[in-house]
Short mmCIF file of C-alpha atoms and ligand atoms in Angstrom, two decimals:
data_model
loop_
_atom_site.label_atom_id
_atom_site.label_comp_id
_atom_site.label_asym_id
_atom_site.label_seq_id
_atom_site.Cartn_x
_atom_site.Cartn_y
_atom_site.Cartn_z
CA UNK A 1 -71.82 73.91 83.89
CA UNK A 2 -70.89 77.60 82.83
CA UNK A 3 -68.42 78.10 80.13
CA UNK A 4 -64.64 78.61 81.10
CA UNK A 5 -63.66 82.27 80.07
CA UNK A 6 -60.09 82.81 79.11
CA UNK A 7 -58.10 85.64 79.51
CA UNK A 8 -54.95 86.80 77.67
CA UNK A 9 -52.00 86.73 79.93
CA UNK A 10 -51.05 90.67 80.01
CA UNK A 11 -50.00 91.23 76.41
CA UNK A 12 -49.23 88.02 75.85
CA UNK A 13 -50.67 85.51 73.58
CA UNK A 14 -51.06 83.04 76.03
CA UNK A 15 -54.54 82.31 76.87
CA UNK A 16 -55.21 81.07 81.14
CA UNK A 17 -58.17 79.80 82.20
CA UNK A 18 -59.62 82.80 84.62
CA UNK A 19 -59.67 80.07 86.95
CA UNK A 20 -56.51 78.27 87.93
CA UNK A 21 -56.01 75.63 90.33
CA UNK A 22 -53.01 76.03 93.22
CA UNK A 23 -51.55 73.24 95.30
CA UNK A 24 -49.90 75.45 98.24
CA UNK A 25 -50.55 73.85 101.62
CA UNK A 26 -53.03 71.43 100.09
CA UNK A 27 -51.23 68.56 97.98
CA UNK A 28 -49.22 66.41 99.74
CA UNK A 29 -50.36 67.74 103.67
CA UNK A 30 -54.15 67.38 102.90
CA UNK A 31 -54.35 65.54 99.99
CA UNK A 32 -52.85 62.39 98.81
CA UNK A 33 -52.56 61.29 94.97
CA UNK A 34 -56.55 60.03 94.41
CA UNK A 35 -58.12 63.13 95.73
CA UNK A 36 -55.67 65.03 93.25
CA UNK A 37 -56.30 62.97 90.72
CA UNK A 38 -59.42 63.74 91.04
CA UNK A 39 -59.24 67.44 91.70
CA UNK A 40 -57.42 68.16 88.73
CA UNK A 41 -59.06 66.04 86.70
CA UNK A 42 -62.81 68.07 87.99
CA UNK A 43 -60.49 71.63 86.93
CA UNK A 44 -59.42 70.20 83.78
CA UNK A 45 -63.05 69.50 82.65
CA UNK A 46 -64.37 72.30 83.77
CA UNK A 47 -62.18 74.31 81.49
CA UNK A 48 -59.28 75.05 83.85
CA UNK A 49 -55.84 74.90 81.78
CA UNK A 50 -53.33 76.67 84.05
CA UNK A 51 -51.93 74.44 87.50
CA UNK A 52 -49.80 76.28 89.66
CA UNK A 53 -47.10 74.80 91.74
CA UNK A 54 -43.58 75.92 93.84
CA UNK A 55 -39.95 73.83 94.26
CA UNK A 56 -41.19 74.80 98.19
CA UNK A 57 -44.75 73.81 98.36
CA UNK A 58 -44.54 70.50 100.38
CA UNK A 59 -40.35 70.59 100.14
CA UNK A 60 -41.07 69.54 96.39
CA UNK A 61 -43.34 66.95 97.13
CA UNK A 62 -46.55 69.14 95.80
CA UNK A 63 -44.81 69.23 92.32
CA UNK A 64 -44.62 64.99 92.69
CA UNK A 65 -47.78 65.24 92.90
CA UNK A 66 -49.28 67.04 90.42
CA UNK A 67 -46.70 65.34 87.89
CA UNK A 68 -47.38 62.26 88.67
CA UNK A 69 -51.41 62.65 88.59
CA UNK A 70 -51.05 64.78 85.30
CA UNK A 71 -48.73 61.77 83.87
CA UNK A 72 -51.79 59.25 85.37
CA UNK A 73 -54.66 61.57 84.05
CA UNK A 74 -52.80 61.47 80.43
CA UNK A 75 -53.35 65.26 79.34
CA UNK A 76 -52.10 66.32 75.99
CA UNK A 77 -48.88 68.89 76.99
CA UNK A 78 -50.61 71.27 74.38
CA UNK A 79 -53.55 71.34 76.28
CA UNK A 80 -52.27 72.85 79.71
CA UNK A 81 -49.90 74.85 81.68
CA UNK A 82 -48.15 74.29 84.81
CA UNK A 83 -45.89 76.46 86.77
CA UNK A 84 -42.81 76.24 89.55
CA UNK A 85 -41.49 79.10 92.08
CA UNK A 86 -38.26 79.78 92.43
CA UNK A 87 -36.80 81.13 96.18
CA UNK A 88 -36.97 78.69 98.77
CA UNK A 89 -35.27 75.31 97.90
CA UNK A 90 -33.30 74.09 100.91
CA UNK A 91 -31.19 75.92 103.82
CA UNK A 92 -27.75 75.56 101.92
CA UNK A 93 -26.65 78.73 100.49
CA UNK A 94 -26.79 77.80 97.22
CA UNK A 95 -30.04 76.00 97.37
CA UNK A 96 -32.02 79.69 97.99
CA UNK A 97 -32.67 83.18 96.55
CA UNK A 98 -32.68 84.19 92.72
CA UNK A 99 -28.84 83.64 91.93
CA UNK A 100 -27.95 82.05 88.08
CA UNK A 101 -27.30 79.19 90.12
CA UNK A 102 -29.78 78.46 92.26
CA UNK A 103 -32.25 79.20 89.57
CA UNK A 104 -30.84 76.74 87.20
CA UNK A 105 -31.08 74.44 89.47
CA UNK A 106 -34.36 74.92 90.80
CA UNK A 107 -35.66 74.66 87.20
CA UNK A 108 -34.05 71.25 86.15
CA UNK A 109 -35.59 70.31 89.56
CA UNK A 110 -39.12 71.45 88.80
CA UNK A 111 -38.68 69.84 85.20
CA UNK A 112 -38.21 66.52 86.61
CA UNK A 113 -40.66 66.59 89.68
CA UNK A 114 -43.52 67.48 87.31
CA UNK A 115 -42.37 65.41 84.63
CA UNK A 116 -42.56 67.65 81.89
CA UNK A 117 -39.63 69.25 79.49
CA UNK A 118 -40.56 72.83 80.19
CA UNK A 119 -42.62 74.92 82.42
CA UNK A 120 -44.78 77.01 80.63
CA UNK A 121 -44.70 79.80 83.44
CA UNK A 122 -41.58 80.35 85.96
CA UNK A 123 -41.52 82.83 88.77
CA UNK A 124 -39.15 84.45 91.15
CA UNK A 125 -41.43 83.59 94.37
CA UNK A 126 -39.83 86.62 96.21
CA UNK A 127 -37.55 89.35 95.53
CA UNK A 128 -33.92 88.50 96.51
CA UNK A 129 -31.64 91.83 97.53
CA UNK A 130 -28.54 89.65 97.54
CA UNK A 131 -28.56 88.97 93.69
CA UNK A 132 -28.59 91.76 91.61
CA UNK A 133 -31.82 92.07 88.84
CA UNK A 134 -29.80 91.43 86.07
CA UNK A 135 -28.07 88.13 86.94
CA UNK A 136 -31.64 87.12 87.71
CA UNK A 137 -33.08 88.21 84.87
CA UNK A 138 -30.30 86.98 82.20
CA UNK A 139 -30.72 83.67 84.23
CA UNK A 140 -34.04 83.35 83.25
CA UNK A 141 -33.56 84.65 79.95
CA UNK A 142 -31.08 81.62 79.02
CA UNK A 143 -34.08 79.50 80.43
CA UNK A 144 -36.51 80.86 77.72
CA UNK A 145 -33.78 80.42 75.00
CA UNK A 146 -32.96 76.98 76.14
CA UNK A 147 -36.64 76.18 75.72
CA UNK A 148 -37.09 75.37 79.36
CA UNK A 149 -38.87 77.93 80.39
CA UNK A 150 -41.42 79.59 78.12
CA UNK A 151 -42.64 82.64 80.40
CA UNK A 152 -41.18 83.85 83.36
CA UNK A 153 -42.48 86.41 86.36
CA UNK A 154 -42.21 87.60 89.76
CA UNK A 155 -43.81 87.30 92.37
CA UNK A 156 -44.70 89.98 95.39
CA UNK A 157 -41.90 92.32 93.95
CA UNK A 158 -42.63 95.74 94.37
CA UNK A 159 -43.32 97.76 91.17
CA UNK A 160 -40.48 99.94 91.11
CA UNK A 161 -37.79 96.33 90.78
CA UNK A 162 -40.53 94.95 88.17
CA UNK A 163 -39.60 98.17 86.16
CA UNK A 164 -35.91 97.57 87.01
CA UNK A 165 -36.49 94.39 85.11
CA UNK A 166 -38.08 95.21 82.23
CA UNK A 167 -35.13 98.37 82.29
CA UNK A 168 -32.21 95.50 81.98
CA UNK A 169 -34.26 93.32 80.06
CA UNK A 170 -34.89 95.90 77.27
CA UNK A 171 -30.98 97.33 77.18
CA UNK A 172 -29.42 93.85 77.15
CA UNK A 173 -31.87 92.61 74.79
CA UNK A 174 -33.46 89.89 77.12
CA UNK A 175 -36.43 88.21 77.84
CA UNK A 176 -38.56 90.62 80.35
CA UNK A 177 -41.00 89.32 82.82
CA UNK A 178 -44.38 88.92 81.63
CA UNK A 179 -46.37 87.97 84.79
CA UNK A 180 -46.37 88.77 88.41
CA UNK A 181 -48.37 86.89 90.93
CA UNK A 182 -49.61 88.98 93.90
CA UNK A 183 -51.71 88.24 96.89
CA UNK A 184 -55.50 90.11 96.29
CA UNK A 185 -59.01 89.54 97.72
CA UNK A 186 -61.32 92.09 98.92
CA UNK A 187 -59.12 92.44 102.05
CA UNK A 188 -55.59 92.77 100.23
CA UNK A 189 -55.80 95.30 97.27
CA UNK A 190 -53.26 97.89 97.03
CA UNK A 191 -51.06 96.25 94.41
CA UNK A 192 -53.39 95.69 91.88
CA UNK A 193 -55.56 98.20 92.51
CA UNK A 194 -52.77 100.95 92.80
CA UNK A 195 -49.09 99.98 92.62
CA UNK A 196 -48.24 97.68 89.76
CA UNK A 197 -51.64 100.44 87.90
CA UNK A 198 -48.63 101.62 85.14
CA UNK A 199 -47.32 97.92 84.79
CA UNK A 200 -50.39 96.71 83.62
CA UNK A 201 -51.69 99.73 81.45
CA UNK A 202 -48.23 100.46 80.06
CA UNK A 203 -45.79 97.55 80.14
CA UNK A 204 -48.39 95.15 80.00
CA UNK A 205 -47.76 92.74 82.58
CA UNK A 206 -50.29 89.88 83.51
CA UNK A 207 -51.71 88.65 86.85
CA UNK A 208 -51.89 84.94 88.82
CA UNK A 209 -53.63 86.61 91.85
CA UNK A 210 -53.49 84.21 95.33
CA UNK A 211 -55.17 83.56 98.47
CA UNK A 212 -58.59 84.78 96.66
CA UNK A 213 -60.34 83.66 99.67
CA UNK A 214 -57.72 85.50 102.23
CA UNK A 215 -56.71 81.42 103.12
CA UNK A 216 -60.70 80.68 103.71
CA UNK A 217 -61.82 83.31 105.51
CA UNK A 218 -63.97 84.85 102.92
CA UNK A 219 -65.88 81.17 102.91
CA UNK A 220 -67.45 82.82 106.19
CA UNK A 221 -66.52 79.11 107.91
CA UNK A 222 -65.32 81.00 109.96
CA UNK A 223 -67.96 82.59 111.81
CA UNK A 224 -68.57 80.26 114.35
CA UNK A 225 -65.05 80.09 115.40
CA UNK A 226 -62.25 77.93 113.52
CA UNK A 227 -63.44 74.86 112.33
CA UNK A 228 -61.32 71.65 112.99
CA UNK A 229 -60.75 70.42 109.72
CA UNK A 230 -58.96 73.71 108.23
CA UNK A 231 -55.78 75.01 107.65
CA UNK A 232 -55.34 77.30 110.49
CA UNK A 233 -55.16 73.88 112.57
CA UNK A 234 -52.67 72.04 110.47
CA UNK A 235 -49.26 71.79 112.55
CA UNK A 236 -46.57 74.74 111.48
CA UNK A 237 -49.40 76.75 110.79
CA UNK A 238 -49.58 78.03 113.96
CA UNK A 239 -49.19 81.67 112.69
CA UNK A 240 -52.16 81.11 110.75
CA UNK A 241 -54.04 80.28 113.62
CA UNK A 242 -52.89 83.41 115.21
CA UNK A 243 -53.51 85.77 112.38
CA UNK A 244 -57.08 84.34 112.45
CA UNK A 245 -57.85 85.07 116.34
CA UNK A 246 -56.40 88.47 116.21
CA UNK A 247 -58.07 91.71 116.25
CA UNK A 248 -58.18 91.85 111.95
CA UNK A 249 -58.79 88.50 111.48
CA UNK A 250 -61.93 89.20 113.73
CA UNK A 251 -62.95 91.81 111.98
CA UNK A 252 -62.00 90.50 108.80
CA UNK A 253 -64.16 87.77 110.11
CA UNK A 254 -67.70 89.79 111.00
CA UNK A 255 -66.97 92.06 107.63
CA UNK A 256 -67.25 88.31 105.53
CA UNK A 257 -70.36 87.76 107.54
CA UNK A 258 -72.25 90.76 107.11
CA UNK A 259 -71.54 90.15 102.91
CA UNK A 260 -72.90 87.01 103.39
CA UNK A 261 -76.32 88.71 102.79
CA UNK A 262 -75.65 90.00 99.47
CA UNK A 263 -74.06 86.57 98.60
CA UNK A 264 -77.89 84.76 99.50
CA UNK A 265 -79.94 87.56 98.15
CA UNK A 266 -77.74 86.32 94.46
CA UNK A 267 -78.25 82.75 95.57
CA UNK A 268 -74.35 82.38 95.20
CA UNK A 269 -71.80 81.05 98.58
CA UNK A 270 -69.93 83.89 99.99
CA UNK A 271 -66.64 81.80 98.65
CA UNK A 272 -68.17 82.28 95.11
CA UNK A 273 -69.13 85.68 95.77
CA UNK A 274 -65.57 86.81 96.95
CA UNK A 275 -64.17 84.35 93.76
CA UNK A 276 -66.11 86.25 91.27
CA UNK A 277 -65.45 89.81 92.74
CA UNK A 278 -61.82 89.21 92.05
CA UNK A 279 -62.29 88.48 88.15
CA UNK A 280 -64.27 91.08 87.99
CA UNK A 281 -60.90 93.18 87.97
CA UNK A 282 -60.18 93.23 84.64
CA UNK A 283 -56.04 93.51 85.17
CA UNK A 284 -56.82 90.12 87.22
CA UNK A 285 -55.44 87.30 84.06
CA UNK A 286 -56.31 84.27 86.18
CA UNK A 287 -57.88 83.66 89.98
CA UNK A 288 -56.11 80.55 91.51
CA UNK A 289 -58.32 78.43 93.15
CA UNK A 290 -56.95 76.70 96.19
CA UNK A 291 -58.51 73.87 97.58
CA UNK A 292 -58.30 70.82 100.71
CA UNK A 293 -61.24 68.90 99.35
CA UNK A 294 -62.60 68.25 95.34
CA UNK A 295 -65.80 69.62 96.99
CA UNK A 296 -64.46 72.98 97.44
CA UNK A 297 -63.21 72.73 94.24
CA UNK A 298 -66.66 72.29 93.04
CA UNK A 299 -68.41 75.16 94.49
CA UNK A 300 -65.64 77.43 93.96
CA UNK A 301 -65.23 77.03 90.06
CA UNK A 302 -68.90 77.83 90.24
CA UNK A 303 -68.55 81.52 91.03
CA UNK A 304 -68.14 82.07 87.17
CA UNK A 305 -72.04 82.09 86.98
CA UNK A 306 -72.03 84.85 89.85
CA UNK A 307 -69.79 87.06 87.61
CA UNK A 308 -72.36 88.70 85.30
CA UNK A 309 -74.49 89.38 88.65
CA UNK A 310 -71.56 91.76 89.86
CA UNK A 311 -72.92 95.37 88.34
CA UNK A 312 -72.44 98.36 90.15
CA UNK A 313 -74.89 98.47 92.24
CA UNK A 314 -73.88 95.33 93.96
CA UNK A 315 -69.65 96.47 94.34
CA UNK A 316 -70.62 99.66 95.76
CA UNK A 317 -72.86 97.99 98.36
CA UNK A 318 -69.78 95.64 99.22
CA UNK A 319 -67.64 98.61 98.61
CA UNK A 320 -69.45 99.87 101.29
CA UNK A 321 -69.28 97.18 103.64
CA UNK A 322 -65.41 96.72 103.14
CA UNK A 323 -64.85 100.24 103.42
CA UNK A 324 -61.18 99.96 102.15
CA UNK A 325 -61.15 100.99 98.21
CA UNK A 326 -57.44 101.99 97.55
CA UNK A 327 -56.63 105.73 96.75
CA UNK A 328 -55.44 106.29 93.71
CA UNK A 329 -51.59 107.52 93.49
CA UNK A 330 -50.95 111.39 93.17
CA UNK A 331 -50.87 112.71 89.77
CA UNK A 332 -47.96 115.42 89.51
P1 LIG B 1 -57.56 80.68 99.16
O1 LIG B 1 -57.40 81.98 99.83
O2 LIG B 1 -58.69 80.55 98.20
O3 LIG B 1 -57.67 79.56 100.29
C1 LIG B 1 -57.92 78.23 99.93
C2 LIG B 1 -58.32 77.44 101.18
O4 LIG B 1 -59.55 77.93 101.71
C3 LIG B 1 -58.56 75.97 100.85
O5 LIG B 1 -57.38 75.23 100.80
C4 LIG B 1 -59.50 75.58 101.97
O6 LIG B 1 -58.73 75.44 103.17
C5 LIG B 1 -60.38 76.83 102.08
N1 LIG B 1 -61.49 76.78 101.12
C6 LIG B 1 -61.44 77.04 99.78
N2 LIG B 1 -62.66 76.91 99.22
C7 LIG B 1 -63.50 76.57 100.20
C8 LIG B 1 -64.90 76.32 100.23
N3 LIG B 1 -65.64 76.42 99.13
N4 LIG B 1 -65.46 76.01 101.42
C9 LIG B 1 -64.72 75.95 102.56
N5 LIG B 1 -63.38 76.17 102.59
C10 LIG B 1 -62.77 76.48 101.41
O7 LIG B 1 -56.28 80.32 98.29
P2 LIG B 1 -54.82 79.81 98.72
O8 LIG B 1 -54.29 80.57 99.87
O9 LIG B 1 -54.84 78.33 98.79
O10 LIG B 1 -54.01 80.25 97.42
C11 LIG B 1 -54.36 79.70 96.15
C12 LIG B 1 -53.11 79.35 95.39
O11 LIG B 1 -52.34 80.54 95.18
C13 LIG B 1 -52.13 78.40 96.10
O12 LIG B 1 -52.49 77.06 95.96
C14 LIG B 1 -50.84 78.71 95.38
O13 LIG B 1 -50.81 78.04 94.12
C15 LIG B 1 -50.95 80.21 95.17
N6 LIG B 1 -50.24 80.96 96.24
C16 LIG B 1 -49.13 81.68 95.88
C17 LIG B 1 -48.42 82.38 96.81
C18 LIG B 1 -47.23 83.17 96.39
O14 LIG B 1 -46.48 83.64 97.25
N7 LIG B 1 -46.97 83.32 95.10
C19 LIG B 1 -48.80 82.41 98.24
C20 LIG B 1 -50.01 81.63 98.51
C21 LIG B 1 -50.69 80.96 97.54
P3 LIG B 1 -59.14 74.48 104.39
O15 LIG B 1 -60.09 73.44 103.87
O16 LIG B 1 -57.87 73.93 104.89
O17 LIG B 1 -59.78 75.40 105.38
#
């Protein structure tokens, strides 16, 4: 088993794992409590120390989940870190969005789903134009000082309402974000490539990067058309399904395939090949993992011995296969 690395979370002290382990889609619609149990505990020993999680993943039930297998599985609360996402929390006005209200509630929610006093991370899952930046970010500033929330972030804001943040944050002496959580794999890259380029370097903001594996695709199970036992065939997913047969997800599709080379000529799976290209970003804090089966798991925390294979050589010859490096923004 290779090492864990840790990473610093932006300029924060706070050390993740540069693997994490996510629970969207997968706890609670393909997994029950053993196969968590037993997923988390496989993360856990292989170094793993951050656990992400969202009030709507499952309609709450994917936070039951992972509390009560982390209660079962006995942890230390020193000795990991577990998130919630605040947006989506039920159709009543007051049950959505980034209000005081809402997230107050969401939190106390989160708190008792996961069975913990306080979540060591707390994010704004979407940007909300209905509540201004200030009452969200003074609501999660009494969070922090109530010792509820130790950091909080954003996630999929654009840069320019992440400053805005950090703007009200600094004049009303509050807490400012310290994390944002953005979608990025080799198909998805402008944010942390190019937009959020000054957040990192200058404000110091961390990364939780998702869908590493653009939802599986970059597994290249999907060559051969869409296997049964996936997510683009789980009910409500339908758009999944869709995004998959259409004219990208084709050629998103054939692009995974023809990397699959360079993946056997390093003796690595193309899923650990596409894992370990996204740490090699070093703005990337932590990768989460997301997985329907501990055997996925498995191979996936394994790309951390494909990491050190990733010189130049080899990302300009997927750079070249990709063909979609991000330009760089104007200088004036
Ligand atoms: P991925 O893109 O890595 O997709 C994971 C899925 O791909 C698995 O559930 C599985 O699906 C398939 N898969 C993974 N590994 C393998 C393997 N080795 N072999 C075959 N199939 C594999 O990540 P997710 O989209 O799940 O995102 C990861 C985490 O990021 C989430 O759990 C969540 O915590 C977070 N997230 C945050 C979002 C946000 O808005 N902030 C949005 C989305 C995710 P299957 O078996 O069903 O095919």
């Amino acid at each position: 088993m290779i090492d864990m690395i840790y990473r610093r979370m932006g300029k924060s002290g706070l050390k993740l794992s540069a693997f994490s382990y996510g629970s969207w889609l997968t706890f609670s619609n393909q997994m029950a409590l053993e196969p968590v149990k037993e997923s988390l505990a496989m993360a856990y020993d292989h170094g793993v120390n951050f656990f992400d999680n969202a009030e709507v993943y499952a309609n709450g039930k994917s936070e039951e989940l992972m509390g009560a297998a982390i209660h079962e599985l006995g942890w230390p609360r020193d000795s990991f870190c577990v998130s919630s996402k605040v947006f989506w929390g039920g159709s009543l006005p007051t049950q959505r969005g980034l209000s005081r209200k809402h997230i107050t509630d969401a939190c106390h929610a989160a708190l008792r789903r996961l069975q913990v006093d306080y979540l060591d991370l707390f994010f704004c899952h979407r940007p909300d134009n209905d509540t201004p930046v200030e009452e969200t970010v003074r609501a999660m500033d009494a969070l922090v000082r109530q010792g509820k929330v130790l950091y909080w972030g954003t996630s999929e804001w654009d840069a320019v309402r992440i400053v805005e943040a950090f703007a009200v944050a600094e004049k009303y002496n509050l807490t400012p974000p310290s994390v944002e959580q953005p979608e990025y794999n080799m198909f998805h890259r402008h944010r942390i490539e190019v937009e959020y380029g000054r957040l990192f370097n200058e404000f110091g903001l961390g990364s939780t990067v998702w869908s590493p594996l653009a939802s599986g695709i970059l597994t290249n199970k999907y060559a051969g058309g869409i296997p049964e036992e996936s997510r683009a065939n789980l009910p409500g997913y339908e758009w999944l399904h869709e995004r998959f047969r259409s004219e990208e997800g084709m050629r998103r599709i054939k692009t995974t395939a023809a990397m699959n080379e360079i993946a056997n000529r390093l003796n690595a799976t193309m899923a650990q090949l596409a894992l370990a290209w996204c740490l090699a970003n070093t703005n990337v804090s932590t990768v989460i993992l997301g997985a329907s089966k501990p055997s996925q798991l498995k191979e996936n925390l394994g790309a951390l011995a494909v990491l050190d294979q990733l010189d130049a050589s080899v990302l300009d010859e997927l750079e070249g296969i990709l063909g979609n490096k991000p330009q760089p923004l104007p200088s004036f």
